[in-house]
Coordinates of C-alpha atoms and ligand atoms in Angstrom, one line a residue:
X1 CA 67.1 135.2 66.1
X2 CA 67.0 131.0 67.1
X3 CA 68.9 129.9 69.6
X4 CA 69.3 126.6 70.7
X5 CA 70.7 125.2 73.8
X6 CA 72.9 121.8 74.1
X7 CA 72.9 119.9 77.5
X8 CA 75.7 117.7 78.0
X9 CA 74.6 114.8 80.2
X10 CA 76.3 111.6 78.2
X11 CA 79.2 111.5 80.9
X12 CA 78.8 108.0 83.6
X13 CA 79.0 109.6 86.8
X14 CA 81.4 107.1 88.2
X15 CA 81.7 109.3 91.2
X16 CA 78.0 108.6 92.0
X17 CA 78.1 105.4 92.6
X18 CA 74.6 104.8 91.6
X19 CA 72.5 102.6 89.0
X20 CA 70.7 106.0 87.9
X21 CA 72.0 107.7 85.5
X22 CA 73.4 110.9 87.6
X23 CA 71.4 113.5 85.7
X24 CA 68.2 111.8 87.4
X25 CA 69.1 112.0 90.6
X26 CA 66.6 114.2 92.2
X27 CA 67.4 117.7 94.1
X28 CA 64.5 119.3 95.3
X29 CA 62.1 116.8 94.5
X30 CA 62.7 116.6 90.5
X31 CA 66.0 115.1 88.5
X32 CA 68.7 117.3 88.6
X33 CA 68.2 118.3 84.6
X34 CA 64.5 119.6 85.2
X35 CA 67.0 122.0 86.7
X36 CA 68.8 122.8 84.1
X37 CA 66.0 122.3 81.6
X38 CA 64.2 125.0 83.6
X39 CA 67.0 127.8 83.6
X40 CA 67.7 127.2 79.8
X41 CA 63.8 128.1 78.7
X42 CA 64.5 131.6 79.6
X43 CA 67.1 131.9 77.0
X44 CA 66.7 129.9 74.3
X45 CA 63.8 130.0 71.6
X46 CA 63.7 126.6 70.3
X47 CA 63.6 123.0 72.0
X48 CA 66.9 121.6 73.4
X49 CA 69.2 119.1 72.9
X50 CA 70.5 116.8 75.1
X51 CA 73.3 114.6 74.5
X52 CA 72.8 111.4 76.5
X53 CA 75.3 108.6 77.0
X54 CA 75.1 106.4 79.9
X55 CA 71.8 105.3 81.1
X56 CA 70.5 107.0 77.4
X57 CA 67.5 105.1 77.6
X58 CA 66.3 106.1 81.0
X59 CA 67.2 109.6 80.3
X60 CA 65.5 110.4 77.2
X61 CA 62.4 108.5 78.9
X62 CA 62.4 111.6 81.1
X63 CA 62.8 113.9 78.7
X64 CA 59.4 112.8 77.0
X65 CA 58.8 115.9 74.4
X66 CA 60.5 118.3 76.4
X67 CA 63.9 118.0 74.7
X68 CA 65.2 116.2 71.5
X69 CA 68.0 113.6 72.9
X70 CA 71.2 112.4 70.8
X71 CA 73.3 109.8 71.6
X72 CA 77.0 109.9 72.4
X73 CA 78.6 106.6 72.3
X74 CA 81.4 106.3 72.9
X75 CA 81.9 109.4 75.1
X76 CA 84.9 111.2 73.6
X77 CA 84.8 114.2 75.6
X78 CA 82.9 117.3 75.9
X79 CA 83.6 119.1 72.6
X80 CA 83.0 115.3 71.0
X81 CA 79.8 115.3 72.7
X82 CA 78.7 118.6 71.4
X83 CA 79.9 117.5 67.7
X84 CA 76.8 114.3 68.2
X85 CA 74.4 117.6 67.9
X86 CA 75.6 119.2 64.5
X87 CA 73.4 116.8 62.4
X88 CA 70.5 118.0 63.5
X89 CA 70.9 121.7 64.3
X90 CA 73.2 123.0 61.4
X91 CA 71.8 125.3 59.7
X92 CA 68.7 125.4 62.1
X93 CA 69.6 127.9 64.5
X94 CA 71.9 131.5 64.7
X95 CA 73.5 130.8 68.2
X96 CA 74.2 127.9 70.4
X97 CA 74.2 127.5 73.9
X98 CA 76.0 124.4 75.4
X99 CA 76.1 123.6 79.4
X100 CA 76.9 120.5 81.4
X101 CA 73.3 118.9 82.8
X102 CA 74.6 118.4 86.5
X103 CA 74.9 121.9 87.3
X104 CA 71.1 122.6 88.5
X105 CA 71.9 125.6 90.9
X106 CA 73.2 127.6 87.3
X107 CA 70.2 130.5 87.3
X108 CA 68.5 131.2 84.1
X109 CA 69.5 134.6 84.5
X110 CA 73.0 133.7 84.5
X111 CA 72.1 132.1 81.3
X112 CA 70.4 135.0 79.6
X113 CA 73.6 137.2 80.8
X114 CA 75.8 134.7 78.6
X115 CA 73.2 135.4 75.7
X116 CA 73.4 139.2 75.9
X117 CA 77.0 138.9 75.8
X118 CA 77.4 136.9 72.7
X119 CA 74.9 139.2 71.2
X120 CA 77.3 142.4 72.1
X121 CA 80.2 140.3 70.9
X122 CA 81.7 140.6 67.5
X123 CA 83.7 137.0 68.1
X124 CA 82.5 134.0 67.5
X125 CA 81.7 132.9 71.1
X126 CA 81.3 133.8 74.9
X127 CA 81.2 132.0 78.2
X128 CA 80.7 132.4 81.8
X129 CA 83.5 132.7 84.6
X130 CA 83.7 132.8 88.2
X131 CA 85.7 134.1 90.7
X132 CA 86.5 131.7 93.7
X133 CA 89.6 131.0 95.9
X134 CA 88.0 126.9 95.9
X135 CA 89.7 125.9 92.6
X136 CA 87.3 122.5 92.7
X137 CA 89.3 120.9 89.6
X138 CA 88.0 123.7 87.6
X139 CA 89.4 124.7 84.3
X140 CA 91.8 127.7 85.1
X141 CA 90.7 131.5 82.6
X142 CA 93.9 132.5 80.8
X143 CA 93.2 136.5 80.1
X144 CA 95.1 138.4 76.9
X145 CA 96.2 142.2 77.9
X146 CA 93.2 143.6 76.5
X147 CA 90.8 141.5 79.0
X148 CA 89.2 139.0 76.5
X149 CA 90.0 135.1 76.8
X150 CA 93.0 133.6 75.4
X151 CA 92.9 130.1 76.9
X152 CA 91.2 127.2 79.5
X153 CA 93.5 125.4 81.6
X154 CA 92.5 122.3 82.9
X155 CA 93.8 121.5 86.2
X156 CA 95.7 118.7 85.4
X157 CA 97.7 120.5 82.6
X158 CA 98.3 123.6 84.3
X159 CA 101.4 124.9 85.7
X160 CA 102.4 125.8 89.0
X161 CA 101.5 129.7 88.0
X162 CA 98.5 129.0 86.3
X163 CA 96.6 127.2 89.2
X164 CA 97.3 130.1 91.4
X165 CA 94.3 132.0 88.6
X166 CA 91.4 132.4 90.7
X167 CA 88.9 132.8 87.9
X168 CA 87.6 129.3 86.4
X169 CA 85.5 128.0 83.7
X170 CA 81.9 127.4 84.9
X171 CA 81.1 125.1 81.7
X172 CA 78.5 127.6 80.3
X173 CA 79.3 128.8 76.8
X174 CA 77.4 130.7 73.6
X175 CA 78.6 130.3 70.3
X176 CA 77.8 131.6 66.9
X177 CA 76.3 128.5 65.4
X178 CA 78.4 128.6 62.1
X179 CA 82.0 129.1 63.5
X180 CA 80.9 126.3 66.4
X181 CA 80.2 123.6 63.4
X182 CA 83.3 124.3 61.6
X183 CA 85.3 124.7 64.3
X184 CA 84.3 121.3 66.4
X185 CA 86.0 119.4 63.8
X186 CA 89.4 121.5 64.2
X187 CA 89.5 120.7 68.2
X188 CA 93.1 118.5 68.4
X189 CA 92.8 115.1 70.3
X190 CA 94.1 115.9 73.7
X191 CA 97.3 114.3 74.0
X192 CA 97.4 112.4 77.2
X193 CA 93.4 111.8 77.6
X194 CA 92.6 110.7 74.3
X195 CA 89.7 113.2 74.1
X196 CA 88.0 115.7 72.3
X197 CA 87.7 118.9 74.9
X198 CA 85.4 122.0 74.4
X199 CA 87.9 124.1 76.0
X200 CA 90.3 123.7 73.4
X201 CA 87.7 125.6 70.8
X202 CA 89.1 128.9 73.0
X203 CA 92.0 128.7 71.4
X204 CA 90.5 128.2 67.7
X205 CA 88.9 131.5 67.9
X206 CA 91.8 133.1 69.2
X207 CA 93.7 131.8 66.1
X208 CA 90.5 133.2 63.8
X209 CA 91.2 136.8 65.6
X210 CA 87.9 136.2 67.3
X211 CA 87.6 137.5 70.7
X212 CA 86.2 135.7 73.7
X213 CA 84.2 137.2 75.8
X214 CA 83.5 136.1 79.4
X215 CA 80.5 137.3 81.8
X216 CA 81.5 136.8 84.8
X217 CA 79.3 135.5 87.5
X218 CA 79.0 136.8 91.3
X219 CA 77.4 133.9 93.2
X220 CA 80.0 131.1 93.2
X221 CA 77.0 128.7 94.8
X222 CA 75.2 128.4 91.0
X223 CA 78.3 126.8 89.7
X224 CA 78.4 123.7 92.2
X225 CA 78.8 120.7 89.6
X226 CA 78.0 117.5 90.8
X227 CA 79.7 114.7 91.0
X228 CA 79.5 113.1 94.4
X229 CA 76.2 111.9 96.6
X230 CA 78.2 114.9 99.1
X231 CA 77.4 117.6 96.4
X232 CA 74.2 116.2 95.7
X233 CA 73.7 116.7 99.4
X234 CA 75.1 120.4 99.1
X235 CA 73.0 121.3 96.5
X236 CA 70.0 120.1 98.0
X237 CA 70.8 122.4 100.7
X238 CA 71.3 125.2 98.5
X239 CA 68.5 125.0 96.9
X240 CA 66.3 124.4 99.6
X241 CA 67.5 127.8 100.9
X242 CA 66.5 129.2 97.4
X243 CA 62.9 127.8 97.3
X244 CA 62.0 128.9 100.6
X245 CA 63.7 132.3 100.4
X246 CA 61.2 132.8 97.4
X247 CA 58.2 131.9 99.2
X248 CA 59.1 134.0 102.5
X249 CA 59.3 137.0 100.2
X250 CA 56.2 136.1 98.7
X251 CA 54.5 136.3 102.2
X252 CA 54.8 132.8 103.3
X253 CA 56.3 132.6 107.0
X254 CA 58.3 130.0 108.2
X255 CA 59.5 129.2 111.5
X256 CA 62.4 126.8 110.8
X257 CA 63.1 127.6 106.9
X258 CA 66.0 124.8 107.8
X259 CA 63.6 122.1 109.0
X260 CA 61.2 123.0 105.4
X261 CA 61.4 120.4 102.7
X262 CA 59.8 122.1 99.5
X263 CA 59.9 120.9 96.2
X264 CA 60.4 122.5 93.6
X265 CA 57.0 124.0 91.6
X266 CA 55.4 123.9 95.2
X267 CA 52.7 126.9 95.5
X268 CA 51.7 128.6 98.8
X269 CA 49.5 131.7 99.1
X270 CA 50.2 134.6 101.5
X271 CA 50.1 134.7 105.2
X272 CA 50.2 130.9 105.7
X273 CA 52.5 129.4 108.0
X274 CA 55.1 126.6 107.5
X275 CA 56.2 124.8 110.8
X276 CA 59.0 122.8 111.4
X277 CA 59.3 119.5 109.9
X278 CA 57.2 119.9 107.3
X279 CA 57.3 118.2 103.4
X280 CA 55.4 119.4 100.6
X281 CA 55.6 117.5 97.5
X282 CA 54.7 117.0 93.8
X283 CA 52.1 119.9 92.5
X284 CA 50.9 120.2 96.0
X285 CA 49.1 123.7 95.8
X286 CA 48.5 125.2 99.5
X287 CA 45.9 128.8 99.7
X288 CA 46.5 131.4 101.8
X289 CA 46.1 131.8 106.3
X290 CA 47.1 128.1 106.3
X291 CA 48.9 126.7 109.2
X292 CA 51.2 123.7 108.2
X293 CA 52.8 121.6 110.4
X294 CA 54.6 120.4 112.4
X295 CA 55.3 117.4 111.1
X296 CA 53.4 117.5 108.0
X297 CA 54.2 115.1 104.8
X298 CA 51.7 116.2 102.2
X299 CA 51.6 114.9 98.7
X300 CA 49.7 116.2 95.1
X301 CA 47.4 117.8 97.8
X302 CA 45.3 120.9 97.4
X303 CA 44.5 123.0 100.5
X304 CA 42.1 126.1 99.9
X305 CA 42.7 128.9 102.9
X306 CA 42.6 129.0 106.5
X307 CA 43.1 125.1 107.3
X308 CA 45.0 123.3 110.0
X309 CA 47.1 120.5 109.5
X310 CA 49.0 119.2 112.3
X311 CA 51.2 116.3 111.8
X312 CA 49.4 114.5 109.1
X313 CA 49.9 113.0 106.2
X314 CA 48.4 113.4 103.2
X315 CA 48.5 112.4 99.1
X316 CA 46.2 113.4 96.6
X317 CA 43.8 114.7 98.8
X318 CA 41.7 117.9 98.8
X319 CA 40.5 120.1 101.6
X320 CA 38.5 123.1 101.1
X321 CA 38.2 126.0 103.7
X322 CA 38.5 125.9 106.8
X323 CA 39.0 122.3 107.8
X324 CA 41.2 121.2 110.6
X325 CA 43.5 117.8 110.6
X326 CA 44.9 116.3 113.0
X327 CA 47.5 115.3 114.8
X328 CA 47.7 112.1 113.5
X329 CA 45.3 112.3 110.6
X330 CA 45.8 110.0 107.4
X331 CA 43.8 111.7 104.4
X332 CA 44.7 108.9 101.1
X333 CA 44.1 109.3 97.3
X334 CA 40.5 110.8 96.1
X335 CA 40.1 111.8 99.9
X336 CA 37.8 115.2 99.9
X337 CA 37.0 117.0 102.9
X338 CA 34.8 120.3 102.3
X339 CA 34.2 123.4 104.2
X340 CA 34.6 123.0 108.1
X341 CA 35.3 119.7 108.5
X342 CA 36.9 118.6 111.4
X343 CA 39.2 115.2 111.2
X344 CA 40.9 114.9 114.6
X345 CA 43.4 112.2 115.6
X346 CA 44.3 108.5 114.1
X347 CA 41.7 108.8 111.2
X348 CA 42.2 107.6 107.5
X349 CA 40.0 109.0 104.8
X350 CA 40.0 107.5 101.4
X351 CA 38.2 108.0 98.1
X352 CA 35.5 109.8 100.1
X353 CA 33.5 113.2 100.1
X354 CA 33.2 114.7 103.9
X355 CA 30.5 117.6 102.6
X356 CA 30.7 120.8 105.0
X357 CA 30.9 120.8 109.1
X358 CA 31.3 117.2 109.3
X359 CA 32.8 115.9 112.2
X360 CA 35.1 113.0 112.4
X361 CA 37.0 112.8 115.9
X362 CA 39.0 110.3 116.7
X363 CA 40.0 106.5 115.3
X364 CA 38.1 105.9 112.5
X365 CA 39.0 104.8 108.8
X366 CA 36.2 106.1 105.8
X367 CA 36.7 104.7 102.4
X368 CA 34.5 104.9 99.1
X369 CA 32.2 107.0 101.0
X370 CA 30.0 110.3 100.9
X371 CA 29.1 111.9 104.0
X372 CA 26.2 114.3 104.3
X373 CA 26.9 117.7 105.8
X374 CA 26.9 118.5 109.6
X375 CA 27.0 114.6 110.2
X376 CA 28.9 113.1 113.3
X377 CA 31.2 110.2 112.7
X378 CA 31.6 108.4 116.2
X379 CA 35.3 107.8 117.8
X380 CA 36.2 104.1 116.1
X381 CA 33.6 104.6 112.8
X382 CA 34.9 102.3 110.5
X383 CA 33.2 101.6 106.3
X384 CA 33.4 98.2 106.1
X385 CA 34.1 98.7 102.3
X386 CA 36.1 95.7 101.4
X387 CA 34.9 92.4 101.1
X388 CA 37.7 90.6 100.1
X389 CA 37.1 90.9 96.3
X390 CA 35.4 94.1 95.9
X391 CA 35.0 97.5 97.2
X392 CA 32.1 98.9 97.8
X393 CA 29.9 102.3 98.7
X394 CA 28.6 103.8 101.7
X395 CA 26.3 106.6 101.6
X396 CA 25.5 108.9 104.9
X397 CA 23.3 111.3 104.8
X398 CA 23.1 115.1 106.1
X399 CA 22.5 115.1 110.1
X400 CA 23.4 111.9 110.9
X401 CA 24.8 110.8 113.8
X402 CA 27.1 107.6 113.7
X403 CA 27.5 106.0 117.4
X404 CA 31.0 105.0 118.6
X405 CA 32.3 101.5 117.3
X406 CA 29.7 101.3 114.0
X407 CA 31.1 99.3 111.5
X408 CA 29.2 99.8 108.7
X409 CA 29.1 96.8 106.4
X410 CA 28.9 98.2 102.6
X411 CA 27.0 98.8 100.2
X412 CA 25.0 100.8 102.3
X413 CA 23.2 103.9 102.8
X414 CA 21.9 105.9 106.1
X415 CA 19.1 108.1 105.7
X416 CA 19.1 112.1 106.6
X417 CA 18.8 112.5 109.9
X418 CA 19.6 109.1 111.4
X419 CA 21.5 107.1 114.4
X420 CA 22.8 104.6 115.2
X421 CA 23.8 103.1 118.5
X422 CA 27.8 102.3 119.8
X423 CA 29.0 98.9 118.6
X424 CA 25.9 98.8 116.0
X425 CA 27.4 96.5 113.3
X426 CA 25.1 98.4 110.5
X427 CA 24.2 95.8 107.3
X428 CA 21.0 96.7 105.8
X429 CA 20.0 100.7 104.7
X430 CA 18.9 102.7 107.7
X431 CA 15.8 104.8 107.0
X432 CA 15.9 108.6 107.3
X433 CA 15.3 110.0 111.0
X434 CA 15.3 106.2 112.2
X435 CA 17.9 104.8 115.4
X436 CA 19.7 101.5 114.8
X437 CA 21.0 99.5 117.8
X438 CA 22.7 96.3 118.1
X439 CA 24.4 92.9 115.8
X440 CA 23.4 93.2 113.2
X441 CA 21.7 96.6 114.0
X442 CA 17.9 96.8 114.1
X443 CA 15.5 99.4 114.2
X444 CA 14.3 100.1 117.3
X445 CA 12.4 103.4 117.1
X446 CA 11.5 106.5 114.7
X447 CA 13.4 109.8 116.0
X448 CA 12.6 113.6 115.8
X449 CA 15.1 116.1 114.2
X450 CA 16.5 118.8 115.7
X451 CA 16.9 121.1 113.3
Ligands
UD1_1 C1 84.5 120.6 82.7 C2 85.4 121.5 82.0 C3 86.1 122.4 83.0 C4 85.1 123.1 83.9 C5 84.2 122.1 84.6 C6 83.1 122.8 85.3 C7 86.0 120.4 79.9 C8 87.0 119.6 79.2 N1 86.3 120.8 81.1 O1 85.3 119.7 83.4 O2 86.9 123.4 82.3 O3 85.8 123.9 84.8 O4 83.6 121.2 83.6 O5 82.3 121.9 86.0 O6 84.9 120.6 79.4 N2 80.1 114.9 79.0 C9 79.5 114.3 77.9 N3 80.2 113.5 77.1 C10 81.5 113.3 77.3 C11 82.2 113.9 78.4 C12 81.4 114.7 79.3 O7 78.3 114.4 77.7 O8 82.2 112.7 76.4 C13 79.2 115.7 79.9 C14 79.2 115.1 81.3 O9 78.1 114.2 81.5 C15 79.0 116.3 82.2 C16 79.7 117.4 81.4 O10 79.8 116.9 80.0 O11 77.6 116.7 82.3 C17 81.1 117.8 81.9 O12 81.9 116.7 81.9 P1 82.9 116.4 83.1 O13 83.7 115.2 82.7 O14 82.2 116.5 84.3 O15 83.9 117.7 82.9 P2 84.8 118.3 84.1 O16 86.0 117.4 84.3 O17 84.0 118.6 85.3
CA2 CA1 81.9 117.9 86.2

C-alpha cells in the first residue's frame, strides 16, 4: 500500500512577525518542518509533498530532495492548498496523509495511529482529536450518536453550545486517495472567508454515508501549533524536555535537564554527565564517561570517552580519549587533540594535531600545526602562522619542550627532543635534541634525552 503525506506550510505567518518564512524558524536547533518531516517518515512509504506559499523559495531550498514542493499562490485555504497536490499524486498513491508544517511537537506515533485507523476504517477518511479544556481557536469535533464524526466547527462559526465541546481538530487527517481527489473539488467556498477549508470535506463524506473516524490523542502538548514567537518559545521548551528525557533514559545524567540545550539528532553515550549550562549543537557526537560542562558551547564536535570539558567552546573539533579542556579553552575548526592531552585555560587550537599526552597549560594559541606526542607547550606558546597573506606550518616533534613566551615564526619545524628557552622568538628549524635561546633564537648547546 503507498501512502503519501501532504504538509501544509503555504500559509504567511503574519503572527510571526518575521522575514523567515515561519516553517524555518528553528526549535531545537533545526526548522520547525525537519519536525514534522521527521514524524511523517514513520508513516508514509513514498516522498512528501509540501505545499509552500509564502517565502516558497526559501522553503523548498530547505527541502533539497527530501520532499517534492508545490506551490500555492494564491493561498485559498487549507482544503485549496491540499487541491495544488492532486496533479502530481492522483493516481500515484492508495491513502493520503495531510498535516499543517508548524506543528513539530505532533509524534510520529501519533501519525502512524491515524494510519492504522484509516486502514480499519471502511469510510473514506480519518483524523486525529484531542481532548483539552484550552479551546486555543481550535476547530470544535461535532459527534453523530453512534460516535463517528459528523462535523468541524471552526471557532468563529460555532455557537454558544458548540464552543463548550472540549474535543478539537488537531489538523492531522488520512484519506483514501480517490474519494479525497473527487471530493476537494466539492468543498463550498466558505461564505464569510472566501476560502476553501479542509474541514468542510467532513461533511462530504458524511453526505457519501462514509464514516469518520477519529483517533483520539492523549498528550494535548504534541498539538501546540504555532503561530506566535511565545509558542515558538513554548515549544522549544517542550521539546527540550523531550530530547533530554530520551537521553536520561538512555543513561545520560544530567544535573540541570532545564539549564541543557540539546539539539535535535545530538548523540551521547552512557554514563556521561551533562552539567548545567551546557549547548550541544549540529551532529555533535559525544562517547561515553564524559563530563560536560558547565558552561560548555560545543559545535559539529566529536568527543570519544572519558574527557573533560569545562567551560569551553568548541566547533568542529575532535578529541579522542581521555583529554581534559579547560576552563576557558577555545578548540576551532580542524582542531584534533588525541589521547591524554591536556589543554588547560585561555588556549585556542586550530587546524592542528595535539598527538597523545601533550601538554598545553595555559595562554597559548596553535594553528596549522602538528605536535609530537608527550611534548610541553609553555604557558603563552603562540604559532606564528600568519603572515599577513598566507598561512603557514609548524611542525613539533615528539618530546619537545617549548619554553614560556616562544613565538614560533612559521614555516617551521622543531626536532624530537628539543627546547627552547622563555621569550625565544624561534625563526629557523631547531635540530633534534638541540636548546634554542634568545631574538631570534640561536643554538646554544646539544642536549641529552631523558627518555
Ligand atoms: C486549522 C483548522 C482547525 C484546527 C487548527 C489546528 C482549518 C480550516 N482549520 O485552523 O480546525 O483546529 O488548524 O491548528 O483547516 N495553509 C496553507 N494554505 C492556505 C492556508 C493555510 O498551506 O491557504 C497552511 C498554513 O501554512 C498552516 C496550516 O495550513 O500550516 C493551517 O492553517 P491555519 O491558517 O494556521 O489554520 P488554523 O486557523 O490554525
Ligand atoms: Ca494554525
Amino acid at each position: 500500500m503507498k501512502i503519501t503525506a501532504i504538509l501544509l506550510a503555504a500559509g504567511q505567518g503574519t503572527r510571526m512577525k518575521s522575514s523567515l518564512p515561519k516553517v524555518l524558524h528553528p526549535i531545537a536547533g533545526k526548522p520547525m518542518i525537519w519536525h514534522a518531516l521527521e514524524a511523517i517518515k514513520h508513516s508514509t512509504t513514498e516522498k512528501p509533498v509540501v505545499i509552500v506559499g509564502h517565502g516558497a523559495d526559501e522553503v523548498t531550498r530547505f527541502l533539497g530532495d527530501s520532499a517534492e514542493s508545490v506551490l500555492q499562490e494564491p493561498q485559498l485555504g487549507t482544503g485549496h492548498a491540499v487541491m495544488q497536490a492532486e496533479a502530481l499524486l492522483k493516481g500515484k498513491t492508495d491513502l493520503v496523509v495531510v498535516c499543517y508544517a508548524d506543528m513539530p511537537l505532533l509524534r510520529g506515533e501519533t501519525l502512524q495511529r491515524l494510519v492504522e485507523t484509516q486502514i480499519n476504517n471502511p469510510g473514506a477518511m480519518s483524523m486525529l482529536t484531542v481532548f483539552a479544556d484550552d479551546p486555543r481557536g481550535f476547530g470544535r469535533i461535532v459527534r453523530k450518536s453512534d460516535g463517528t464524526v459528523s462535523a468541524i466547527v471552526e471557532e468563529y462559526v460555532a455557537t454558544p453550545e458548540q464552543k463548550l465541546i472540549k474535543e478539537l481538530n488537531v489538523g492531522g487527517y488520512c484519506f483514501k486517495a480517490d474519494w479525497l481527489w473527487d471530493a476537494l473539488h466539492r468543498i463550498p467556498k466558505n461564505p464569510q472567508k472566501g476560502e476553501y477549508y479542509l474541514t468542510d470535506i467532513v461533511e462530504l463524506a458524511v453526505n457519501d454515508n462514509l464514516p469518520v473516524q477519529a483517533a483520539v490523542m492523549e498528550d494535548a502538548e504534541e498539538t501546540i501549533g504555532i503561530n506566535t514567537r511565545v509558542h515558538l518559545s513554548e515549544v522549544e521548551a517542550a521539546m527540550r524536555v523531550r530530547i533530554n528525557r530520551e537521553h536520561m533514559l538512555n543513561g545520560v545524567t544530567m544535573l540541570d535537564p532545564a539549564s541543557a540545550y540539546i539539539e535535535a539528532g545530538v548523540k551521547i553515550g552512557r554514563d556521561t554527565t551533562i552539567m548545567p549550562n551546557t549547548y550541544l549543537h549540529d551532529k555533535t557526537e559525544i562517547g561515553e564517561g564524559n563530563v560536560i560542562g558547565p558552561n560548555a558551547i560545543i559545535r559539529d564536535s566529536k568527543i570519544g570517552n572519558h574527557c573533560k570539558v569545562l567551560a569551553s567552546v568548541m566547533e568542529g573539533a575532535v578529541l579522542d580519549d581521555d583529554v581534559d579542556i579547560g576552563p576557558f579553552a577555545r578548540l576551532r575548526k580542524g582542531a584534533h587533540l588525541m589521547d591524554h592531552v591536556h589543554m588547560g585555560n585561555f588556549g585556542e587550537v586550530k587546524d592542528s594535531t595535539l598527538h597523545p599526552g601533550v601538554k598545553m597549560g595555559h595562554f597559548s594559541y596553535i594553528g596549522n600545526a602538528q605536535i609530537g606526542s608527550n611534548t610541553n607547550i609553555g604557558a603563552g606558546t603562540i604559532t606564528c602562522n600568519y603572515d599577513g597573506e598566507k598561512k603557514h606550518p609548524t611542525e613539533i616533534g615528539e618530546d619537545v619542550f617549548i619554553g614560556s613566551d616562544t613565538m614560533l615564526v612559521a614555516p617551521l619545524k622543531i626536532g624530537d627532543g628539543a627546547r627552547t628557552g622563555a621569550g625565544a622568538v624561534v625563526t629557523k628549524n631547531v635540530a633534534e635534541d638541540t636548546l634554542v635561546v634568545g631574538m631570534p633564537a640561536r643554538a646554544i648547546r646539544k642536549l641529552e634525552r631523558k627518555k
